[in-house]
Coordinates of N, CA and C in Angstrom, one line a residue:
M29 N 45.0 39.8 -6.2 CA 45.8 39.4 -7.3 C 47.3 38.9 -6.7
I30 N 47.7 37.8 -7.0 CA 48.9 37.3 -6.3 C 49.9 36.8 -7.6
K31 N 51.0 37.5 -7.4 CA 52.1 37.3 -8.4 C 52.8 36.0 -8.3
I32 N 53.0 35.3 -9.3 CA 53.7 34.2 -9.4 C 54.8 34.2 -10.3
R33 N 55.9 33.5 -10.1 CA 57.1 33.4 -11.0 C 57.3 31.8 -11.2
T34 N 57.4 31.4 -12.3 CA 57.8 29.9 -12.6 C 59.1 29.7 -13.4
V35 N 59.7 28.7 -13.2 CA 60.9 28.4 -14.1 C 60.6 27.0 -14.7
F36 N 60.8 26.9 -16.0 CA 60.7 25.7 -16.8 C 61.8 25.5 -17.8
R37 N 61.9 24.2 -18.3 CA 63.0 23.7 -19.1 C 62.3 23.7 -20.5
K38 N 63.1 24.0 -21.6 CA 62.6 23.9 -22.8 C 63.6 23.1 -23.5
K39 N 63.4 21.8 -23.9 CA 64.4 20.9 -24.5 C 63.9 20.1 -25.5
G40 N 64.9 19.4 -26.1 CA 64.4 18.5 -27.2 C 63.7 19.1 -28.4
R41 N 62.6 18.5 -28.8 CA 61.8 19.0 -29.9 C 61.2 20.4 -29.6
A42 N 61.0 20.7 -28.3 CA 60.4 21.9 -28.0 C 61.2 23.2 -28.3
K43 N 62.6 22.9 -28.5 CA 63.4 24.0 -28.9 C 63.1 24.6 -30.2
Y44 N 62.3 24.0 -31.0 CA 61.9 24.5 -32.4 C 60.5 25.2 -32.2
I45 N 60.0 25.5 -31.0 CA 58.7 26.2 -30.8 C 59.2 27.6 -30.7
S46 N 58.9 28.5 -31.5 CA 59.3 29.9 -31.6 C 58.8 30.7 -30.3
H47 N 59.5 31.7 -29.9 CA 59.0 32.4 -28.7 C 57.4 33.1 -28.9
L48 N 57.1 33.5 -30.0 CA 55.6 33.8 -30.4 C 54.8 32.8 -30.1
D49 N 55.1 31.5 -30.8 CA 54.2 30.4 -30.7 C 54.2 29.8 -29.2
L50 N 55.3 30.0 -28.5 CA 55.3 29.6 -27.0 C 54.4 30.5 -26.3
N51 N 54.3 31.7 -26.5 CA 53.5 32.6 -25.9 C 51.9 32.3 -26.2
R52 N 51.6 31.9 -27.5 CA 50.3 31.7 -27.7 C 49.9 30.3 -27.1
F53 N 50.8 29.4 -27.2 CA 50.5 28.1 -26.5 C 50.1 28.2 -25.1
M54 N 50.9 28.9 -24.3 CA 50.8 29.2 -22.9 C 49.5 29.8 -22.6
L55 N 49.0 30.8 -23.3 CA 47.7 31.4 -23.2 C 46.6 30.3 -23.3
R56 N 46.7 29.5 -24.3 CA 45.6 28.5 -24.5 C 45.8 27.4 -23.4
A57 N 47.1 27.1 -22.9 CA 47.3 25.9 -21.9 C 46.7 26.4 -20.5
F58 N 46.9 27.8 -20.2 CA 46.3 28.2 -18.9 C 44.8 27.9 -18.8
R59 N 44.2 27.9 -19.8 CA 42.6 27.8 -19.8 C 42.4 26.3 -19.4
R60 N 43.3 25.4 -19.8 CA 43.1 24.0 -19.4 C 43.6 23.6 -18.0
T61 N 44.4 24.4 -17.4 CA 45.0 24.1 -16.1 C 43.9 24.1 -14.9
G62 N 42.9 24.8 -15.0 CA 41.9 24.9 -14.0 C 42.4 26.0 -12.8
L63 N 43.6 26.6 -13.1 CA 44.2 27.5 -12.1 C 43.3 28.9 -12.2
P64 N 43.2 29.5 -10.9 CA 42.4 30.7 -10.9 C 43.3 32.0 -11.6
I65 N 43.4 31.8 -12.9 CA 44.4 32.7 -13.4 C 43.7 34.2 -13.5
W66 N 44.5 35.1 -13.4 CA 44.0 36.6 -13.4 C 44.0 37.0 -14.9
Y67 N 42.8 37.5 -15.4 CA 42.7 37.9 -16.8 C 42.9 39.4 -16.9
T68 N 43.4 39.9 -18.0 CA 43.3 41.3 -18.3 C 42.0 41.8 -18.4
E69 N 41.7 43.1 -18.2 CA 40.4 43.6 -18.5 C 40.3 44.4 -19.9
G70 N 39.1 44.6 -20.3 CA 38.9 45.2 -21.6 C 38.2 44.3 -22.6
Y71 N 38.2 44.7 -23.9 CA 37.6 44.1 -24.8 C 37.9 42.6 -25.1
N72 N 39.2 42.2 -25.0 CA 39.6 40.9 -25.3 C 40.4 40.4 -24.1
P73 N 39.7 40.0 -23.0 CA 40.3 39.5 -21.8 C 41.2 38.2 -22.1
H74 N 42.3 38.1 -21.5 CA 43.3 37.0 -21.6 C 44.2 36.9 -20.4
P75 N 44.8 35.7 -20.1 CA 45.7 35.6 -19.2 C 46.9 36.5 -19.3
Y76 N 47.3 37.2 -18.3 CA 48.5 38.0 -18.4 C 49.7 37.3 -18.1
I77 N 50.7 37.1 -19.1 CA 52.0 36.3 -18.7 C 53.1 37.1 -19.3
T78 N 54.2 37.1 -18.7 CA 55.4 37.7 -19.2 C 56.6 36.7 -19.1
F79 N 57.4 36.7 -20.0 CA 58.7 36.0 -20.1 C 59.8 36.8 -19.9
A80 N 60.8 36.5 -19.0 CA 61.8 37.2 -18.7 C 62.8 37.5 -19.8
L81 N 63.1 36.6 -20.7 CA 63.8 36.9 -21.8 C 63.4 35.9 -22.9
A82 N 63.3 36.4 -24.2 CA 63.0 35.6 -25.3 C 64.1 34.7 -25.6
L83 N 63.8 33.3 -26.0 CA 64.9 32.5 -26.4 C 64.9 32.3 -27.9
S84 N 66.0 32.2 -28.4 CA 66.0 32.1 -29.8 C 65.7 30.6 -30.3
L85 N 65.2 30.5 -31.6 CA 64.7 29.3 -32.1 C 65.8 28.4 -32.2
G86 N 65.6 27.1 -31.7 CA 66.8 26.2 -31.8 C 67.6 26.1 -30.6
Y87 N 67.4 27.0 -29.7 CA 68.1 26.9 -28.4 C 67.3 26.2 -27.4
E88 N 68.0 25.4 -26.5 CA 67.4 24.8 -25.4 C 67.7 25.7 -24.2
S89 N 66.9 25.3 -23.0 CA 67.1 26.0 -21.8 C 66.7 25.3 -20.6
D90 N 67.5 25.5 -19.6 CA 67.1 24.9 -18.2 C 66.5 26.1 -17.2
C91 N 66.3 27.3 -17.8 CA 65.9 28.3 -16.8 C 65.0 29.3 -17.4
E92 N 64.1 28.9 -18.2 CA 63.1 29.9 -18.7 C 62.2 30.4 -17.6
I93 N 61.9 31.7 -17.6 CA 61.1 32.4 -16.4 C 59.9 32.9 -17.0
M94 N 58.8 32.5 -16.5 CA 57.4 33.0 -16.9 C 56.7 33.6 -15.6
D95 N 56.3 34.8 -15.7 CA 55.3 35.4 -14.6 C 54.0 35.4 -15.0
F96 N 53.0 35.2 -14.1 CA 51.6 35.5 -14.3 C 50.9 35.8 -12.9
N97 N 49.7 36.1 -13.0 CA 48.9 36.5 -11.7 C 47.9 35.5 -11.5
L98 N 47.5 35.2 -10.2 CA 46.5 34.4 -9.8 C 45.4 35.2 -9.1
N99 N 44.2 34.9 -9.1 CA 43.2 35.6 -8.4 C 43.0 35.1 -7.0
S100 N 43.6 33.8 -6.7 CA 43.5 33.3 -5.1 C 44.7 32.4 -5.2
H101 N 45.0 32.1 -3.7 CA 46.1 31.4 -3.4 C 46.0 29.8 -4.0
V102 N 47.1 29.3 -4.5 CA 47.4 27.9 -4.9 C 48.8 27.6 -4.5
D103 N 49.0 26.4 -3.8 CA 50.2 26.0 -3.4 C 51.1 25.9 -4.7
F104 N 52.4 26.1 -4.3 CA 53.3 26.2 -5.5 C 53.6 24.9 -6.2
D105 N 53.6 23.8 -5.4 CA 53.8 22.5 -6.1 C 52.5 22.3 -7.0
E106 N 51.3 22.6 -6.6 CA 50.1 22.4 -7.3 C 50.1 23.2 -8.6
I107 N 50.7 24.3 -8.6 CA 50.8 25.2 -9.7 C 51.6 24.3 -10.8
V108 N 52.8 24.0 -10.3 CA 53.8 23.2 -11.2 C 53.3 21.9 -11.7
S109 N 52.5 21.2 -10.8 CA 51.9 19.9 -11.3 C 50.7 20.2 -12.3
K110 N 49.8 21.2 -12.3 CA 48.8 21.5 -13.1 C 49.3 22.0 -14.4
L111 N 50.4 22.8 -14.5 CA 51.1 23.2 -15.8 C 51.5 22.1 -16.4
N112 N 52.3 21.3 -15.7 CA 53.0 20.1 -16.3 C 51.9 19.1 -17.0
E113 N 50.8 19.2 -16.5 CA 49.7 18.2 -17.0 C 49.3 18.6 -18.5
V114 N 49.6 19.9 -18.9 CA 49.1 20.4 -20.1 C 50.2 20.8 -21.0
M115 N 51.5 20.4 -20.7 CA 52.6 20.9 -21.4 C 52.9 19.8 -22.6
P116 N 53.5 20.2 -23.7 CA 53.9 19.2 -24.7 C 55.2 18.6 -24.3
E117 N 55.7 17.6 -25.1 CA 57.0 17.1 -24.8 C 58.2 18.0 -24.9
G118 N 59.0 18.1 -24.0 CA 60.1 19.0 -24.1 C 60.1 20.3 -23.2
I119 N 58.7 20.4 -22.6 CA 58.6 21.7 -21.7 C 58.1 21.1 -20.3
E120 N 59.0 21.4 -19.4 CA 58.8 21.0 -18.1 C 59.0 22.0 -17.0
F121 N 57.9 22.4 -16.3 CA 57.9 23.3 -15.2 C 58.7 22.6 -14.0
I122 N 59.7 23.4 -13.4 CA 60.5 22.9 -12.4 C 60.1 23.6 -10.9
S123 N 59.8 24.9 -11.0 CA 59.4 25.4 -9.7 C 58.4 26.6 -9.9
A124 N 57.8 27.2 -8.8 CA 56.9 28.3 -8.9 C 57.2 29.0 -7.5
Y125 N 57.2 30.3 -7.4 CA 57.6 30.9 -6.2 C 57.0 32.4 -6.4
T126 N 57.2 33.1 -5.3 CA 56.9 34.5 -5.4 C 58.1 35.5 -6.0
P127 N 58.0 36.2 -6.8 CA 59.0 36.8 -7.4 C 59.8 37.8 -6.5
E128 N 61.1 37.7 -6.5 CA 62.0 38.4 -5.7 C 62.6 39.6 -6.3
T129 N 62.8 39.6 -7.7 CA 63.6 40.6 -8.5 C 62.7 41.1 -9.6
K130 N 62.9 42.3 -10.0 CA 62.4 42.6 -11.2 C 63.1 42.2 -12.6
I131 N 62.3 42.0 -13.7 CA 62.9 41.7 -14.8 C 63.9 42.6 -15.4
T132 N 63.8 44.0 -15.1 CA 64.8 45.0 -15.4 C 66.2 44.9 -14.7
E133 N 66.3 43.9 -13.8 CA 67.5 43.8 -13.0 C 68.5 42.7 -13.7
I134 N 67.8 42.0 -14.7 CA 68.6 41.1 -15.5 C 69.7 41.7 -16.3
S135 N 70.8 41.2 -16.2 CA 72.1 41.9 -16.8 C 72.8 40.8 -17.9
H136 N 72.7 39.6 -17.5 CA 73.6 38.5 -18.3 C 72.8 37.1 -18.4
S137 N 73.1 36.4 -19.4 CA 72.8 35.0 -19.5 C 74.0 34.1 -19.7
E138 N 73.9 33.0 -19.1 CA 75.1 31.8 -19.4 C 74.5 30.7 -20.3
F139 N 75.4 30.4 -21.3 CA 75.0 29.4 -22.2 C 76.0 28.2 -22.2
E140 N 75.6 27.0 -22.3 CA 76.5 26.0 -22.6 C 76.5 25.6 -24.0
I141 N 77.6 25.5 -24.7 CA 77.5 25.3 -26.1 C 78.4 24.2 -26.5
K142 N 78.1 23.4 -27.5 CA 78.9 22.4 -28.0 C 78.9 22.4 -29.5
M143 N 80.1 22.4 -30.1 CA 80.4 22.5 -31.4 C 80.9 21.1 -31.9
F144 N 80.6 20.6 -33.1 CA 81.0 19.5 -33.7 C 81.9 19.7 -34.9
S145 N 83.0 18.9 -35.0 CA 83.7 19.0 -36.3 C 84.4 17.5 -36.4
E146 N 84.7 17.2 -37.6 CA 85.3 16.1 -37.9 C 86.8 15.9 -37.3
N147 N 87.3 17.0 -37.0 CA 88.7 17.1 -36.3 C 88.5 18.1 -35.2
P148 N 88.0 17.5 -34.0 CA 87.8 18.5 -32.9 C 88.9 19.1 -32.4
K149 N 90.3 18.4 -32.5 CA 91.5 19.1 -32.1 C 91.8 20.4 -32.8
T150 N 91.6 20.2 -34.2 CA 91.8 21.6 -34.9 C 90.7 22.6 -34.6
L151 N 89.6 22.2 -34.4 CA 88.5 23.1 -34.0 C 88.8 23.9 -32.7
F152 N 89.3 23.0 -31.7 CA 89.7 23.6 -30.4 C 90.8 24.5 -30.5
D153 N 91.8 24.2 -31.3 CA 93.0 25.2 -31.6 C 92.6 26.4 -32.2
D154 N 91.7 26.3 -33.2 CA 91.4 27.5 -33.9 C 90.5 28.3 -33.1
F155 N 89.5 27.8 -32.4 CA 88.6 28.6 -31.6 C 89.3 29.1 -30.3
S156 N 90.3 28.5 -29.8 CA 91.0 29.0 -28.7 C 91.7 30.4 -29.2
A157 N 92.5 30.2 -30.4 CA 93.2 31.4 -31.0 C 92.1 32.5 -31.2
F158 N 91.0 32.2 -31.6 CA 90.0 33.2 -32.1 C 89.6 34.0 -30.8
I159 N 89.2 33.3 -29.7 CA 88.7 34.1 -28.5 C 89.9 34.8 -27.8
E160 N 91.1 34.4 -28.1 CA 92.3 35.0 -27.5 C 92.7 36.3 -28.2
Q161 N 92.0 36.6 -29.3 CA 92.3 37.9 -29.9 C 92.2 39.1 -29.0
D162 N 92.8 40.2 -29.4 CA 92.6 41.4 -28.4 C 91.1 41.9 -28.8
S163 N 90.6 41.8 -29.9 CA 89.3 42.3 -30.0 C 88.6 41.2 -31.0
I164 N 87.2 41.1 -30.8 CA 86.5 40.2 -31.6 C 85.3 41.0 -32.1
I165 N 85.5 41.6 -33.3 CA 84.6 42.4 -34.0 C 83.5 41.6 -34.8
V166 N 82.1 42.0 -34.5 CA 81.2 41.2 -35.0 C 80.1 42.4 -35.7
Q167 N 79.3 41.8 -36.6 CA 78.2 42.7 -37.1 C 76.9 42.3 -36.4
K168 N 76.1 43.3 -35.9 CA 75.0 43.0 -35.3 C 73.8 43.9 -35.8
K169 N 72.7 43.3 -36.0 CA 71.6 43.9 -36.6 C 70.9 44.8 -35.6
T170 N 70.6 46.0 -35.7 CA 69.8 46.9 -34.8 C 68.7 47.6 -35.6
K171 N 67.8 48.3 -34.8 CA 66.8 49.0 -35.5 C 67.2 49.9 -36.5
K172 N 68.5 50.6 -36.3 CA 69.0 51.5 -37.3 C 69.9 50.9 -38.4
G173 N 69.9 49.6 -38.4 CA 70.7 48.9 -39.5 C 71.8 47.9 -38.9
I174 N 72.9 47.7 -39.6 CA 74.0 46.9 -39.1 C 75.2 47.7 -38.4
S175 N 75.4 47.4 -37.2 CA 76.6 48.0 -36.6 C 77.6 47.1 -36.3
E176 N 78.8 47.5 -36.1 CA 79.9 46.7 -35.7 C 80.1 46.9 -34.3
I177 N 80.4 45.9 -33.4 CA 80.6 45.8 -32.1 C 81.9 44.9 -31.7
D178 N 82.6 45.1 -30.7 CA 83.6 44.4 -30.2 C 83.0 43.6 -29.0
L179 N 82.9 42.2 -29.3 CA 82.4 41.4 -28.2 C 83.4 41.1 -27.1
K180 N 84.7 41.2 -27.3 CA 85.6 40.8 -26.3 C 85.5 41.3 -25.1
P181 N 85.2 42.7 -24.8 CA 85.2 43.1 -23.5 C 83.8 42.8 -22.7
S182 N 82.8 42.3 -23.5 CA 81.4 41.9 -22.9 C 81.3 40.4 -22.6
I183 N 82.1 39.5 -23.1 CA 81.9 38.2 -22.8 C 82.9 37.5 -21.9
Q184 N 82.3 36.5 -21.2 CA 83.3 35.6 -20.4 C 83.0 34.2 -20.8
I185 N 84.3 33.6 -21.2 CA 84.2 32.1 -21.7 C 84.9 31.3 -20.7
S186 N 84.4 30.1 -20.2 CA 85.0 29.4 -19.4 C 84.8 27.9 -19.6
D187 N 85.5 27.1 -18.9 CA 85.2 25.3 -19.1 C 85.4 25.1 -20.6
L188 N 86.3 25.7 -21.3 CA 86.5 25.3 -22.8 C 87.3 24.0 -22.8
I189 N 86.8 23.0 -23.3 CA 87.5 21.7 -23.4 C 87.2 21.1 -24.8
C190 N 88.1 20.0 -25.1 CA 88.1 19.3 -26.4 C 87.6 18.0 -25.9
S191 N 86.5 17.5 -26.3 CA 86.1 16.0 -26.0 C 86.4 15.2 -27.2
E192 N 86.0 13.9 -27.2 CA 86.1 13.0 -28.3 C 85.6 13.4 -29.8
N193 N 84.5 14.1 -29.6 CA 83.8 14.4 -31.0 C 83.3 15.9 -30.8
S194 N 83.8 16.7 -29.9 CA 83.2 18.1 -30.0 C 84.2 19.1 -29.2
V195 N 83.8 20.3 -29.2 CA 84.4 21.4 -28.4 C 83.5 21.9 -27.5
N196 N 83.5 22.0 -26.3 CA 82.5 22.5 -25.4 C 83.0 23.7 -24.6
F197 N 82.0 24.6 -24.2 CA 82.5 25.7 -23.5 C 81.1 26.3 -23.0
N198 N 81.4 27.2 -21.9 CA 80.2 28.1 -21.3 C 80.6 29.6 -21.7
I199 N 79.5 30.2 -21.8 CA 79.8 31.7 -22.2 C 78.7 32.6 -21.6
I200 N 79.1 33.6 -20.9 CA 78.3 34.6 -20.3 C 78.3 35.9 -21.2
L201 N 77.0 36.4 -21.5 CA 76.8 37.6 -22.4 C 75.9 38.5 -21.7
P202 N 76.1 39.6 -22.3 CA 74.9 40.6 -21.8 C 73.6 40.3 -22.3
A203 N 72.6 40.5 -21.3 CA 71.3 40.3 -21.7 C 70.3 41.1 -20.8
G204 N 69.1 41.4 -21.4 CA 68.2 42.1 -20.6 C 67.7 43.3 -21.5
T205 N 67.1 44.3 -21.0 CA 66.4 45.3 -21.5 C 67.2 46.4 -22.3
Q206 N 68.5 46.5 -21.9 CA 69.4 47.5 -22.4 C 70.3 46.9 -23.6
I207 N 71.0 45.8 -23.2 CA 72.0 45.1 -24.1 C 71.6 43.5 -24.2
N208 N 71.6 43.1 -25.3 CA 71.2 41.7 -25.4 C 72.0 41.0 -26.6
Y209 N 73.1 40.2 -26.3 CA 74.0 39.7 -27.3 C 73.6 38.2 -27.4
N210 N 73.3 37.6 -28.6 CA 73.1 36.2 -28.9 C 74.5 35.6 -29.0
P211 N 74.5 34.4 -28.5 CA 75.8 33.5 -28.8 C 76.1 33.3 -30.3
S212 N 75.1 33.5 -31.1 CA 75.3 33.3 -32.6 C 76.3 34.4 -33.1
L213 N 76.3 35.6 -32.5 CA 77.2 36.7 -32.9 C 78.6 36.1 -32.9
L214 N 79.0 35.4 -31.8 CA 80.3 34.8 -31.6 C 80.6 33.7 -32.5
I215 N 79.7 32.8 -32.5 CA 79.9 31.6 -33.3 C 79.9 31.8 -34.8
D216 N 79.0 32.6 -35.4 CA 78.9 32.9 -36.8 C 80.2 33.6 -37.2
S217 N 80.6 34.5 -36.4 CA 81.9 35.2 -36.6 C 83.2 34.3 -36.7
F218 N 83.1 33.3 -36.0 CA 84.2 32.3 -35.9 C 84.1 31.4 -37.1
K219 N 82.8 31.0 -37.5 CA 82.8 30.2 -38.6 C 83.1 30.8 -40.0
N220 N 82.8 32.0 -39.9 CA 83.2 32.9 -41.2 C 84.8 32.9 -41.4
M221 N 85.5 32.6 -40.3 CA 87.0 32.8 -40.2 C 87.6 31.5 -40.7
I222 N 86.9 30.3 -40.7 CA 87.6 28.9 -40.9 C 87.1 28.5 -42.3
N223 N 87.6 27.4 -42.7 CA 87.5 26.9 -44.1 C 87.0 25.6 -44.0
Y224 N 86.3 25.1 -42.9 CA 85.8 23.7 -42.7 C 84.5 23.9 -42.0
P225 N 83.5 22.8 -42.2 CA 82.3 22.9 -41.6 C 82.3 22.6 -40.1
V226 N 81.5 23.3 -39.3 CA 81.2 23.2 -38.0 C 79.9 23.2 -37.7
D227 N 79.3 22.1 -37.0 CA 77.9 22.0 -36.6 C 77.8 22.2 -35.1
L228 N 76.6 22.9 -34.7 CA 76.2 23.2 -33.4 C 75.4 22.0 -32.9
I229 N 76.0 21.3 -31.9 CA 75.2 20.2 -31.2 C 74.3 20.7 -30.2
K230 N 74.6 21.8 -29.5 CA 73.9 22.2 -28.3 C 74.1 23.6 -28.1
I231 N 73.1 24.4 -27.8 CA 73.1 25.8 -27.2 C 72.2 25.8 -26.3
C232 N 72.4 25.7 -24.9 CA 71.6 25.6 -24.0 C 71.8 26.9 -22.9
R233 N 70.7 27.6 -22.5 CA 70.8 28.7 -21.5 C 70.6 27.9 -20.2
N234 N 71.6 28.2 -19.4 CA 71.6 27.5 -18.1 C 71.5 28.4 -16.9
S235 N 71.5 29.7 -17.1 CA 71.5 30.6 -16.0 C 71.1 32.0 -16.6
I236 N 70.4 32.8 -15.7 CA 70.1 34.2 -15.9 C 70.5 34.9 -14.7
I237 N 71.3 36.0 -14.9 CA 72.0 36.6 -13.9 C 71.6 38.0 -13.7
C238 N 71.6 38.5 -12.5 CA 71.2 40.0 -12.2 C 72.5 40.8 -12.4
S239 N 72.3 42.1 -12.3 CA 73.6 43.2 -12.2 C 74.4 43.0 -11.0
D240 N 73.9 42.5 -9.9 CA 74.8 42.3 -8.8 C 75.5 40.9 -8.8
G241 N 75.3 40.1 -9.9 CA 76.0 38.9 -10.1 C 75.3 37.7 -9.5
E242 N 74.2 37.9 -8.9 CA 73.2 36.9 -8.2 C 72.4 36.2 -9.4
K243 N 71.9 35.0 -9.1 CA 71.1 34.4 -10.0 C 69.6 35.1 -9.9
F244 N 68.9 35.3 -11.1 CA 67.7 35.9 -11.0 C 66.7 35.1 -10.5
L245 N 65.8 35.7 -9.6 CA 64.8 34.9 -8.8 C 63.5 35.8 -8.8

């Protein structure tokens, strides 16, 4: 059994494919690739695949991670080519390689976000003031109900700029098996504090980071 890790993009219309539907699609797609996929044993054998982090519906990504196993060696370039032959519009595999780190080592994700308003300068000023608060209290759903958390100590915001028709920034949030914060926690909290409409043009995950600060591989 040979362990394989792949990286793929999920863009455009593909962002509306839910994580559950993506998992089902990949299971069917593997059967069309001709790759020597390793199947689970038991009553209902199926390709064993694992995603590093679920991506919220409507989000794009340049760094989705999917692991699976092969029964025999196949060149990495051939794996990428065969997968792309059966992918729908918006999903593109970039690379395949031998896993170097465990999924449990993931600690953060970085997102690129673009927000639109009819008056981007006002939006920029209001959002700047919002993130400069000493604390950013938000409500988060948990298995035990709703809890209040302070996002301020856990997030890093950079490259905040005001363009001609949008406000753009990057944000790093906790992600992984222990703590997982969605960018919508910050954005929804901000939108609840203003009295004008704001539309999200783009939320794209562009990096997955390990606890040592290095890129997840």
